[in-house]
Short mmCIF file of C-alpha atoms and ligand atoms in Angstrom, two decimals:
data_model
loop_
_atom_site.label_atom_id
_atom_site.label_comp_id
_atom_site.label_asym_id
_atom_site.label_seq_id
_atom_site.Cartn_x
_atom_site.Cartn_y
_atom_site.Cartn_z
CA MET A 1228 -3.85 3.99 -23.77
CA ASP A 1229 -0.69 2.29 -25.05
CA THR A 1230 -1.52 -1.40 -24.91
CA PRO A 1231 0.01 -3.49 -27.70
CA ALA A 1232 -1.88 -6.69 -28.43
CA SER A 1233 1.16 -8.85 -27.63
CA ARG A 1234 0.79 -8.19 -23.91
CA SER A 1235 -0.37 -10.99 -21.63
CA VAL A 1236 -1.27 -11.64 -18.01
CA TYR A 1237 -0.85 -15.17 -16.74
CA VAL A 1238 -2.67 -15.92 -13.48
CA ALA A 1239 -0.37 -18.40 -11.76
CA PRO A 1240 -2.22 -20.99 -9.66
CA SER A 1241 0.87 -22.09 -7.71
CA LEU A 1242 4.35 -20.93 -6.82
CA THR A 1243 5.92 -23.54 -9.10
CA SER A 1244 3.89 -22.39 -12.08
CA ALA A 1245 4.73 -18.74 -11.35
CA LEU A 1246 8.45 -19.48 -11.17
CA ASP A 1247 8.27 -21.50 -14.41
CA ALA A 1248 6.45 -18.69 -16.19
CA LEU A 1249 8.90 -16.06 -14.92
CA ASP A 1250 11.82 -18.23 -15.97
CA GLU A 1251 10.41 -18.76 -19.45
CA GLY A 1252 9.48 -15.09 -19.82
CA GLY A 1253 12.98 -13.88 -18.93
CA ALA A 1254 13.45 -10.11 -19.13
CA ALA A 1255 10.07 -9.69 -20.85
CA ALA A 1256 8.20 -10.92 -17.76
CA ALA A 1257 7.67 -9.66 -14.20
CA PRO A 1258 5.55 -10.58 -11.20
CA PHE A 1259 2.24 -8.71 -10.88
CA ALA A 1260 1.12 -8.53 -7.25
CA GLY A 1261 -1.30 -5.77 -6.18
CA GLY A 1262 -0.64 -3.75 -9.33
CA THR A 1263 -0.73 -0.46 -7.42
CA TRP A 1264 2.71 0.44 -8.76
CA ILE A 1265 2.67 -1.36 -12.11
CA MET A 1266 -0.65 0.07 -13.28
CA ARG A 1267 0.67 3.59 -12.82
CA ALA A 1268 3.53 3.02 -15.29
CA PRO A 1269 1.89 5.19 -18.00
CA ILE A 1270 1.75 8.13 -15.56
CA ARG A 1271 5.48 7.72 -14.91
CA HIS A 1272 6.05 7.51 -18.69
CA GLU A 1273 7.34 3.96 -18.32
CA LEU A 1274 6.54 1.05 -20.58
CA LEU A 1275 4.61 -1.91 -19.27
CA LYS A 1276 6.25 -5.33 -19.57
CA PRO A 1277 5.00 -7.58 -22.40
CA ARG A 1278 4.20 -10.37 -19.93
CA TYR A 1279 2.99 -10.32 -16.34
CA VAL A 1280 2.73 -13.27 -14.03
CA ALA A 1281 -0.07 -12.54 -11.56
CA ILE A 1282 0.90 -13.93 -8.16
CA GLY A 1283 -2.11 -12.76 -6.15
CA SER A 1284 -3.93 -16.11 -6.29
CA ILE A 1285 -1.04 -18.28 -5.12
CA PRO A 1286 -1.95 -19.85 -1.77
CA GLU A 1287 1.72 -20.32 -0.74
CA LEU A 1288 2.24 -16.56 -0.89
CA HIS A 1289 -0.74 -15.67 1.29
CA GLY A 1290 0.18 -17.15 4.65
CA ILE A 1291 1.05 -15.29 7.84
CA LYS A 1292 2.63 -17.70 10.32
CA ILE A 1293 3.08 -16.42 13.86
CA ASP A 1294 5.43 -18.64 15.91
CA ALA A 1295 7.23 -18.09 19.19
CA ASP A 1296 10.49 -17.27 17.41
CA ALA A 1297 9.44 -15.55 14.21
CA VAL A 1298 6.64 -14.25 12.06
CA GLU A 1299 6.65 -15.33 8.42
CA ILE A 1300 4.72 -13.26 5.93
CA GLY A 1301 3.91 -14.45 2.41
CA ALA A 1302 4.87 -11.91 -0.25
CA ALA A 1303 1.32 -11.55 -1.61
CA VAL A 1304 -0.16 -10.63 1.78
CA THR A 1305 -1.82 -7.23 1.44
CA HIS A 1306 -1.12 -4.29 3.71
CA ALA A 1307 -4.66 -4.51 5.15
CA THR A 1308 -4.38 -8.22 5.95
CA LEU A 1309 -0.96 -7.78 7.53
CA ALA A 1310 -2.07 -4.88 9.72
CA ALA A 1311 -5.10 -6.86 10.93
CA ALA A 1312 -3.03 -9.98 11.65
CA LEU A 1313 -0.42 -8.15 13.76
CA ALA A 1314 -2.75 -5.71 15.50
CA GLU A 1315 -2.61 -7.51 18.86
CA LEU A 1316 1.17 -8.01 18.91
CA SER A 1317 2.60 -4.78 20.34
CA GLU A 1318 6.20 -5.67 19.46
CA PHE A 1319 5.13 -5.23 15.80
CA ASN A 1320 3.45 -1.84 16.26
CA VAL A 1321 5.92 -0.38 13.78
CA LEU A 1322 4.86 -2.78 11.04
CA THR A 1323 1.16 -2.60 11.87
CA ALA A 1324 1.33 1.18 11.54
CA ALA A 1325 3.39 1.01 8.34
CA ALA A 1326 0.97 -1.41 6.70
CA GLY A 1327 -2.22 -0.04 8.26
CA ARG A 1328 -1.80 3.69 7.72
CA SER A 1329 -0.13 4.01 4.33
CA ALA A 1330 -2.09 5.06 1.25
CA ASN A 1331 -5.89 4.68 1.59
CA PRO A 1332 -8.16 1.76 2.53
CA ALA A 1333 -8.77 0.49 -1.02
CA ILE A 1334 -5.06 0.59 -1.85
CA ARG A 1335 -4.18 -1.19 1.39
CA GLY A 1336 -6.51 -3.96 0.30
CA MET A 1337 -4.57 -4.39 -2.96
CA ALA A 1338 -0.90 -3.47 -2.37
CA THR A 1339 1.27 -6.33 -1.13
CA ILE A 1340 4.22 -6.48 1.21
CA GLY A 1341 6.32 -8.18 -1.48
CA GLY A 1342 5.52 -5.42 -3.95
CA ASN A 1343 6.43 -2.83 -1.35
CA LEU A 1344 9.89 -4.34 -0.86
CA ALA A 1345 10.51 -5.14 -4.53
CA THR A 1346 9.71 -1.72 -6.02
CA THR A 1347 13.22 -0.32 -6.45
CA ALA A 1348 12.10 3.10 -7.66
CA PHE A 1349 9.73 3.69 -4.72
CA ALA A 1350 11.60 5.61 -2.02
CA ALA A 1351 8.56 6.25 0.19
CA ALA A 1352 7.67 2.60 0.88
CA ASP A 1353 6.48 2.40 4.49
CA CYS A 1354 7.16 -1.27 5.17
CA VAL A 1355 10.83 -1.06 4.17
CA PRO A 1356 12.07 1.01 7.14
CA ALA A 1357 9.61 -0.79 9.44
CA LEU A 1358 11.08 -4.16 8.46
CA LEU A 1359 14.66 -2.83 8.57
CA CYS A 1360 14.26 -1.90 12.22
CA LEU A 1361 12.82 -5.36 12.94
CA ASP A 1362 15.91 -7.10 11.44
CA ALA A 1363 13.77 -8.83 8.82
CA GLU A 1364 15.06 -11.34 6.31
CA VAL A 1365 13.74 -11.97 2.84
CA GLU A 1366 13.39 -15.32 1.13
CA ILE A 1367 13.70 -15.08 -2.63
CA ALA A 1368 13.01 -17.90 -5.04
CA SER A 1369 13.54 -18.76 -8.68
CA ARG A 1370 12.98 -21.98 -10.63
CA GLY A 1371 15.15 -24.50 -8.81
CA SER A 1372 16.66 -22.23 -6.15
CA ARG A 1373 15.83 -20.41 -2.98
CA GLU A 1374 17.86 -18.02 -0.87
CA ARG A 1375 17.37 -16.26 2.46
CA ILE A 1376 19.06 -12.90 2.88
CA ASP A 1377 18.99 -9.86 5.17
CA LEU A 1378 16.59 -7.18 4.05
CA GLU A 1379 19.53 -4.73 3.95
CA GLN A 1380 21.32 -6.99 1.51
CA PHE A 1381 18.16 -7.48 -0.54
CA LEU A 1382 17.79 -3.71 -0.90
CA THR A 1383 21.28 -3.42 -2.37
CA MET A 1384 20.77 -6.24 -4.87
CA ARG A 1385 17.07 -6.01 -5.81
CA SER A 1386 17.59 -3.84 -8.89
CA THR A 1387 20.16 -6.23 -10.30
CA LEU A 1388 18.37 -9.52 -9.57
CA ALA A 1389 18.23 -11.65 -12.68
CA PRO A 1390 14.79 -12.12 -14.26
CA GLY A 1391 12.97 -15.13 -12.86
CA TRP A 1392 13.33 -14.29 -9.16
CA LEU A 1393 10.54 -13.32 -6.86
CA VAL A 1394 10.20 -12.50 -3.19
CA GLN A 1395 8.52 -15.48 -1.60
CA ARG A 1396 8.25 -14.43 2.02
CA ILE A 1397 9.55 -12.15 4.71
CA ILE A 1398 10.76 -13.51 8.03
CA VAL A 1399 10.74 -11.29 11.10
CA PRO A 1400 12.41 -12.57 14.27
CA ARG A 1401 10.44 -12.13 17.49
CA GLN A 1402 12.10 -10.31 20.37
CA GLU A 1403 11.01 -8.42 23.42
CA ARG A 1404 11.09 -4.89 22.07
CA LYS A 1405 9.06 -1.75 21.75
CA THR A 1406 8.52 -0.33 18.30
CA ALA A 1407 6.98 2.70 16.61
CA HIS A 1408 6.56 4.16 13.12
CA ALA A 1409 6.49 7.94 12.63
CA ARG A 1410 5.69 9.28 9.15
CA LEU A 1411 4.98 12.73 7.79
CA PRO A 1412 2.64 12.92 4.80
CA LEU A 1413 1.97 16.43 3.47
CA ARG A 1414 -1.75 15.90 3.87
CA GLN A 1415 -3.04 14.09 6.90
CA ALA A 1416 -4.05 10.96 5.04
CA GLY A 1417 -3.78 9.28 1.68
CA ASP A 1418 -0.46 10.87 0.75
CA TYR A 1419 3.08 9.56 0.43
CA PRO A 1420 5.25 10.20 3.47
CA THR A 1421 7.84 12.96 3.10
CA ALA A 1422 10.03 11.19 5.65
CA ILE A 1423 9.68 8.12 7.85
CA VAL A 1424 11.40 7.10 11.10
CA SER A 1425 10.91 3.52 12.27
CA LEU A 1426 12.19 2.72 15.75
CA ALA A 1427 12.70 -0.51 17.71
CA VAL A 1428 14.35 -0.66 21.13
CA SER A 1429 14.84 -3.20 23.87
CA LEU A 1430 15.31 -1.96 27.43
CA ASP A 1431 17.29 -3.43 30.34
CA ASP A 1432 15.94 -3.95 33.86
CA VAL A 1433 16.47 -0.33 34.83
CA GLY A 1434 14.95 1.10 31.68
CA ARG A 1435 18.13 1.84 29.73
CA VAL A 1436 18.20 1.18 26.00
CA GLN A 1437 19.93 -2.14 25.44
CA THR A 1438 19.55 -2.43 21.68
CA ALA A 1439 18.27 0.18 19.25
CA ARG A 1440 17.30 0.10 15.61
CA VAL A 1441 16.41 3.27 13.77
CA ALA A 1442 15.54 3.17 10.08
CA VAL A 1443 14.84 6.16 7.88
CA GLY A 1444 12.65 5.98 4.80
CA SER A 1445 11.64 8.37 2.01
CA VAL A 1446 14.47 10.83 2.72
CA GLU A 1447 17.04 9.19 0.42
CA PRO A 1448 16.25 7.00 -2.61
CA VAL A 1449 16.53 3.82 -0.51
CA ALA A 1450 15.61 3.42 3.16
CA ARG A 1451 18.48 2.65 5.51
CA ARG A 1452 19.45 2.24 9.14
CA TRP A 1453 20.67 5.28 11.12
CA GLU A 1454 23.45 3.55 12.99
CA ARG A 1455 25.06 6.61 14.55
CA LEU A 1456 21.77 7.51 16.17
CA GLU A 1457 21.29 3.91 17.33
CA ASP A 1458 24.72 4.11 19.05
CA ALA A 1459 23.76 7.39 20.69
CA LEU A 1460 20.60 5.88 22.17
CA VAL A 1461 22.17 2.72 23.63
CA GLY A 1462 23.04 2.81 27.34
CA HIS A 1463 20.69 5.69 28.22
CA PRO A 1464 17.05 5.81 29.29
CA LEU A 1465 14.88 6.47 26.23
CA ASN A 1466 13.91 10.12 26.30
CA ALA A 1467 12.05 11.69 23.40
CA ALA A 1468 13.59 15.17 23.76
CA LYS A 1469 17.13 13.82 24.12
CA ALA A 1470 16.65 11.42 21.21
CA ALA A 1471 15.47 14.33 19.03
CA HIS A 1472 18.45 16.41 20.16
CA ALA A 1473 20.85 13.59 19.25
CA ALA A 1474 19.09 13.20 15.89
CA ALA A 1475 19.45 16.92 15.16
CA GLY A 1476 23.21 16.63 15.70
CA LEU A 1477 23.51 13.63 13.39
CA ALA A 1478 21.00 14.44 10.62
CA ASP A 1479 23.68 15.92 8.34
CA GLU A 1480 24.60 12.40 7.22
CA PHE A 1481 21.42 12.33 5.10
CA THR A 1482 21.16 13.83 1.64
CA GLY A 1483 17.48 14.37 0.92
CA ARG A 1484 15.71 13.58 -2.33
CA ASP A 1485 14.54 16.62 -4.23
CA SER A 1486 11.08 16.52 -5.80
CA THR A 1487 8.44 18.96 -7.00
CA ASP A 1488 6.31 18.54 -3.87
CA VAL A 1489 9.11 18.44 -1.27
CA PRO A 1490 12.55 20.07 -1.36
CA ALA A 1491 15.50 17.92 -0.31
CA TRP A 1492 16.38 19.94 2.81
CA TYR A 1493 12.86 19.61 4.23
CA ARG A 1494 12.99 15.82 4.32
CA VAL A 1495 16.16 16.02 6.45
CA ARG A 1496 14.93 18.92 8.60
CA VAL A 1497 11.89 16.99 9.84
CA LEU A 1498 13.88 13.94 10.95
CA PRO A 1499 14.53 15.03 14.57
CA GLY A 1500 10.83 15.74 15.02
CA LEU A 1501 9.95 12.30 13.70
CA VAL A 1502 12.52 10.73 16.04
CA ARG A 1503 10.87 12.61 18.92
CA ARG A 1504 7.41 11.35 17.88
CA ALA A 1505 8.61 7.76 17.53
CA ALA A 1506 10.36 7.80 20.93
CA ALA A 1507 7.37 9.48 22.58
CA ALA A 1508 5.09 6.77 21.17
CA LEU A 1509 7.13 4.29 23.23
CA GLY A 1510 6.14 6.16 26.38
CA SER A 1511 9.42 8.01 26.89
CA MET B 476 -9.32 -14.69 -26.85
CA GLY B 477 -11.84 -12.33 -25.25
CA LEU B 478 -12.26 -11.55 -21.59
CA SER B 479 -15.38 -12.62 -19.82
CA LEU B 480 -16.58 -10.23 -17.12
CA THR B 481 -19.57 -10.19 -14.78
CA VAL B 482 -20.73 -6.61 -14.34
CA ASN B 483 -23.80 -5.79 -12.26
CA GLY B 484 -24.89 -9.40 -12.75
CA ASP B 485 -24.56 -9.31 -16.55
CA HIS B 486 -22.09 -11.61 -18.33
CA LEU B 487 -20.19 -9.47 -20.80
CA THR B 488 -17.23 -10.09 -23.08
CA SER B 489 -14.43 -7.71 -23.92
CA THR B 490 -11.79 -7.79 -26.59
CA ALA B 491 -9.50 -5.45 -24.65
CA ASP B 492 -5.85 -6.18 -24.01
CA PRO B 493 -5.65 -8.04 -20.66
CA ILE B 494 -3.75 -5.28 -18.86
CA THR B 495 -6.23 -2.57 -19.89
CA PRO B 496 -7.49 -0.80 -16.78
CA LEU B 497 -10.98 -2.05 -15.96
CA VAL B 498 -12.30 1.52 -15.90
CA ASP B 499 -11.59 1.86 -19.62
CA VAL B 500 -13.37 -1.38 -20.46
CA LEU B 501 -16.37 -0.35 -18.36
CA ARG B 502 -16.64 3.05 -20.00
CA GLU B 503 -15.51 2.43 -23.56
CA GLU B 504 -16.88 -1.05 -24.28
CA PHE B 505 -19.77 -1.43 -21.84
CA HIS B 506 -20.75 2.26 -21.80
CA LEU B 507 -21.00 2.27 -18.03
CA THR B 508 -19.77 5.82 -17.50
CA GLY B 509 -20.34 6.12 -13.76
CA ALA B 510 -16.75 5.22 -12.86
CA LYS B 511 -14.49 8.06 -13.96
CA PRO B 512 -10.77 7.92 -14.73
CA VAL B 513 -9.61 11.15 -13.12
CA CYS B 514 -6.15 10.63 -11.62
CA ARG B 515 -5.45 7.07 -12.85
CA GLU B 516 -3.25 6.71 -9.78
CA GLY B 517 -5.43 5.30 -7.01
CA PHE B 518 -5.57 8.67 -5.22
CA CYS B 519 -8.95 10.17 -6.08
CA GLY B 520 -11.46 7.30 -5.95
CA ALA B 521 -13.59 8.60 -8.84
CA CYS B 522 -13.20 5.23 -10.59
CA MET B 523 -14.17 3.14 -7.53
CA VAL B 524 -16.15 -0.06 -8.15
CA LEU B 525 -16.91 -3.06 -5.96
CA ILE B 526 -14.92 -6.16 -6.85
CA ASP B 527 -16.27 -9.13 -4.95
CA GLY B 528 -17.74 -6.62 -2.55
CA ASN B 529 -14.54 -4.63 -1.92
CA PRO B 530 -14.12 -0.99 -3.02
CA THR B 531 -11.40 -1.06 -5.68
CA PRO B 532 -10.04 1.71 -7.89
CA SER B 533 -10.79 0.35 -11.35
CA CYS B 534 -7.94 2.41 -12.85
CA LEU B 535 -5.48 0.06 -11.10
CA MET B 536 -7.25 -3.21 -11.88
CA PRO B 537 -6.27 -4.92 -15.13
CA ALA B 538 -9.37 -6.21 -16.87
CA ALA B 539 -7.92 -9.74 -17.01
CA LEU B 540 -7.70 -9.96 -13.22
CA ALA B 541 -11.34 -9.02 -12.86
CA GLU B 542 -12.41 -12.18 -14.73
CA GLY B 543 -14.34 -14.48 -12.44
CA CYS B 544 -15.13 -11.64 -10.02
CA ASP B 545 -18.42 -9.96 -9.22
CA ILE B 546 -17.98 -6.41 -10.50
CA ARG B 547 -20.49 -3.81 -9.30
CA THR B 548 -20.44 -0.29 -10.64
CA VAL B 549 -22.51 2.62 -9.35
CA GLU B 550 -25.05 1.77 -12.06
CA GLY B 551 -25.66 -1.54 -10.31
CA LEU B 552 -26.17 -0.20 -6.80
CA ALA B 553 -29.72 1.08 -7.15
CA VAL B 554 -32.34 -1.04 -5.39
CA ASN B 555 -35.20 -2.10 -7.69
CA GLY B 556 -34.60 0.90 -9.86
CA GLY B 557 -34.76 3.30 -6.88
CA LEU B 558 -32.01 4.98 -4.89
CA ASN B 559 -30.17 2.89 -2.33
CA PRO B 560 -30.05 4.22 1.27
CA ILE B 561 -26.81 6.16 0.86
CA GLN B 562 -27.90 7.62 -2.48
CA ALA B 563 -31.20 8.69 -0.90
CA ALA B 564 -29.38 10.23 2.08
CA LEU B 565 -26.95 12.12 -0.17
CA GLU B 566 -29.93 13.57 -2.01
CA ALA B 567 -31.81 14.37 1.19
CA CYS B 568 -28.76 16.19 2.60
CA ASP B 569 -28.26 18.10 -0.64
CA ALA B 570 -24.68 16.84 -0.62
CA VAL B 571 -23.93 16.78 -4.34
CA GLN B 572 -22.24 19.68 -6.08
CA CYS B 573 -20.49 19.06 -9.44
CA GLY B 574 -21.01 15.32 -8.96
CA MET B 575 -17.68 14.18 -10.38
CA CYS B 576 -16.67 12.33 -7.21
CA PHE B 577 -20.10 10.95 -6.39
CA PRO B 578 -20.16 7.60 -8.18
CA GLY B 579 -17.01 6.74 -6.22
CA MET B 580 -18.41 8.16 -3.00
CA VAL B 581 -21.56 6.08 -3.41
CA VAL B 582 -19.52 2.92 -4.00
CA SER B 583 -17.30 3.47 -0.92
CA LEU B 584 -20.20 4.48 1.31
CA THR B 585 -22.46 1.64 0.13
CA HIS B 586 -19.70 -0.71 1.23
CA LEU B 587 -19.33 1.07 4.59
CA LEU B 588 -23.06 0.94 5.22
CA THR B 589 -23.32 -2.77 4.51
CA THR B 590 -20.15 -3.85 6.33
CA ARG B 591 -19.97 -1.46 9.31
CA PRO B 592 -23.43 -0.50 10.48
CA GLY B 593 -21.96 0.94 13.69
CA ALA B 594 -19.49 3.26 11.91
CA THR B 595 -18.70 6.57 13.59
CA ARG B 596 -17.93 9.97 12.05
CA ASP B 597 -14.21 9.12 12.27
CA ASP B 598 -14.78 5.74 10.62
CA ILE B 599 -16.58 7.49 7.77
CA ARG B 600 -13.71 9.97 7.36
CA ALA B 601 -11.20 7.10 7.34
CA ALA B 602 -13.27 5.14 4.81
CA LEU B 603 -13.29 8.17 2.49
CA THR B 604 -9.52 8.73 2.59
CA GLY B 605 -9.33 7.46 -0.97
CA ASN B 606 -12.28 9.50 -2.29
CA ILE B 607 -11.37 13.08 -3.07
CA CYS B 608 -14.02 15.77 -3.47
CA ARG B 609 -12.94 19.15 -4.80
CA CYS B 610 -16.28 20.88 -4.19
CA THR B 611 -18.14 20.06 -1.01
CA GLY B 612 -15.69 20.12 1.87
CA TYR B 613 -17.02 16.65 2.77
CA GLU B 614 -19.21 17.70 5.71
CA ARG B 615 -22.55 17.12 3.98
CA ILE B 616 -21.32 13.81 2.63
CA ILE B 617 -20.44 12.72 6.16
CA GLU B 618 -23.80 13.97 7.47
CA ALA B 619 -25.53 11.94 4.75
CA ALA B 620 -23.57 8.83 5.70
CA LEU B 621 -24.53 9.31 9.36
CA LEU B 622 -28.17 9.77 8.34
CA ALA B 623 -28.09 6.62 6.23
CA LEU B 624 -26.49 4.69 9.09
CA ALA B 625 -29.10 5.93 11.51
CA THR B 626 -32.05 5.11 9.27
CA THR B 627 -31.12 1.68 7.86
C1 FAD C 380 -2.60 6.21 -4.18
C2 FAD C 380 -1.50 5.36 -3.63
C3 FAD C 380 -0.84 5.75 -2.47
C4 FAD C 380 0.15 4.93 -1.95
N1 FAD C 380 0.76 5.32 -0.79
C5 FAD C 380 1.69 4.53 -0.24
C6 FAD C 380 2.34 4.87 0.97
O1 FAD C 380 2.09 5.92 1.55
N2 FAD C 380 3.26 4.01 1.47
C7 FAD C 380 3.55 2.84 0.87
O2 FAD C 380 4.39 2.10 1.36
N3 FAD C 380 2.94 2.47 -0.26
C8 FAD C 380 2.04 3.29 -0.82
N4 FAD C 380 1.43 2.93 -2.00
C9 FAD C 380 1.48 1.55 -2.43
C10 FAD C 380 2.63 1.15 -3.28
O3 FAD C 380 2.29 1.25 -4.63
C11 FAD C 380 2.80 -0.31 -2.83
O4 FAD C 380 3.06 -0.30 -1.45
C12 FAD C 380 3.87 -1.14 -3.39
O5 FAD C 380 5.03 -0.40 -3.63
C13 FAD C 380 3.49 -1.94 -4.60
O6 FAD C 380 2.88 -3.10 -4.19
P1 FAD C 380 2.00 -3.95 -5.21
O7 FAD C 380 1.70 -5.24 -4.57
O8 FAD C 380 0.86 -3.17 -5.69
O9 FAD C 380 3.05 -4.18 -6.37
P2 FAD C 380 2.92 -4.26 -7.95
O10 FAD C 380 2.45 -2.97 -8.52
O11 FAD C 380 2.19 -5.49 -8.32
O12 FAD C 380 4.46 -4.47 -8.30
C14 FAD C 380 5.42 -3.47 -8.07
C15 FAD C 380 6.80 -3.99 -8.51
O13 FAD C 380 7.23 -5.04 -7.65
C16 FAD C 380 7.43 -6.25 -8.38
N5 FAD C 380 6.92 -7.31 -7.51
C17 FAD C 380 5.70 -7.39 -6.92
N6 FAD C 380 5.65 -8.47 -6.11
C18 FAD C 380 6.86 -9.07 -6.18
C19 FAD C 380 7.43 -10.23 -5.58
N7 FAD C 380 6.75 -11.00 -4.70
N8 FAD C 380 8.70 -10.55 -5.90
C20 FAD C 380 9.43 -9.80 -6.75
N9 FAD C 380 8.94 -8.70 -7.36
C21 FAD C 380 7.67 -8.35 -7.07
C22 FAD C 380 6.65 -6.07 -9.67
O14 FAD C 380 7.18 -6.86 -10.71
C23 FAD C 380 6.82 -4.58 -9.90
O15 FAD C 380 8.08 -4.32 -10.46
C24 FAD C 380 0.47 3.73 -2.58
C25 FAD C 380 -0.18 3.35 -3.74
C26 FAD C 380 -1.15 4.16 -4.29
C27 FAD C 380 -1.82 3.75 -5.55
S1 FES C 381 -8.93 7.48 -11.38
FE1 FES C 381 -8.75 5.73 -10.20
S2 FES C 381 -8.37 6.49 -8.23
FE2 FES C 381 -8.39 8.30 -9.44
S1 FES C 382 -19.01 17.26 -5.81
FE1 FES C 382 -17.52 18.04 -7.18
S2 FES C 382 -15.80 16.77 -6.76
FE2 FES C 382 -17.19 16.20 -5.26
#
């Protein structure tokens, strides 16, 4: 295995020490969270960084704070821990499913939410569409500065962030809403999803959709909201068949990713079915 | 500076680069060949070891981050030199074919047996999502796990 002797792993005991080490390391350094993406670099024919700053032992990055207004999730929280913490809060079903059903149990115990959001080259990340439909914000930090931005904005800038930054936490506002996550792996379990539809709706007194968020993952290189479908859902009772029909009429706005296991057209073709499943999971 | 690792209760040192996957250190330096690097991607589970009690694919764990942890490989799961309950059940059910996946299966199922004594067939299937077997079709492995659960 290609492992030059100059490589190092620094286990940061605190957020301050991690930010200092990342700052000093510059472009040669990167955060190391669960390692489930980084350690596969040789398989992707990518070089490892000379210096990693391990952030998995930093207490400040491990908290999950559930308040009346928002849930705050530390970036180093693992998928398994997140799914367990949110299991009883039905408004977060979309995120519980994203974190609790991706990959396999051992990976869910390692992979972190921060790593899931920060991995630019990973189109099939489950938590990204889930958090997009929950209107999540991301707090990023570097030595001496901190910034809170929309997840959508973070996704557009993450590949160009200067060295030294890391995702510190994710903030999800709490609202009365129903949510669901529909994913299609090629095998029933343990596989990457071919396509993902994350759905969040709030209903008015007579059961009409008041607000809708639909996010699509794994179809294009970066997950994004499906705003035309959201508009089509608002003002009507949520009905799985009608939602799927509307999705079929609007799916041509997506250009699927081509890969050896899944052709581009297939990722788009399955979207209406996933919309149907997500809407049906909300009891419609 | 060498790495200091605790494997099956033994304190061992390694001169490997810190980011070296633990599976390579186990096999190449410590000659513990139970864990197998098959996919090196976290998909197959053939390299599974227990790190502080949790099943972990050792292909994805840098050796440096295993310092200070209790590492258990399949070689360290036998009880007093004999088979542990899941190993005995796998043998009794004649579950093993080529055997490539079995060190990982034993690690994952030993964890299941000790942490979830009430596990159902579905729980066993879910727990083995990250352990791929190309030979057996899984059914005898699941029967063995149910037998071990019923008899321990
Ligand atoms: C077999 C297998 C199957 C998988 N299946 C799925 C799946 O179906 N769905 C899914 O969503 N995921 C899946 N994953 C997990 C995926 O690798 C992780 O979800 C995630 O993308 C990486 O998280 P990590 O903590 O391991 O990150 P790492 O590997 O530690 O890091 C990944 C990247 O993010 C950067 N990074 C990490 N943390 C931060 C931070 N706080 N701030 C800034 N940058 C950071 C690192 O520098 C690196 O560039 C799978 C993984 C495996 C091994
Ligand atoms: S070799 Fe580690 S999971 Fe396959
Ligand atoms: S017995 Fe051959 S891979 Fe499982």
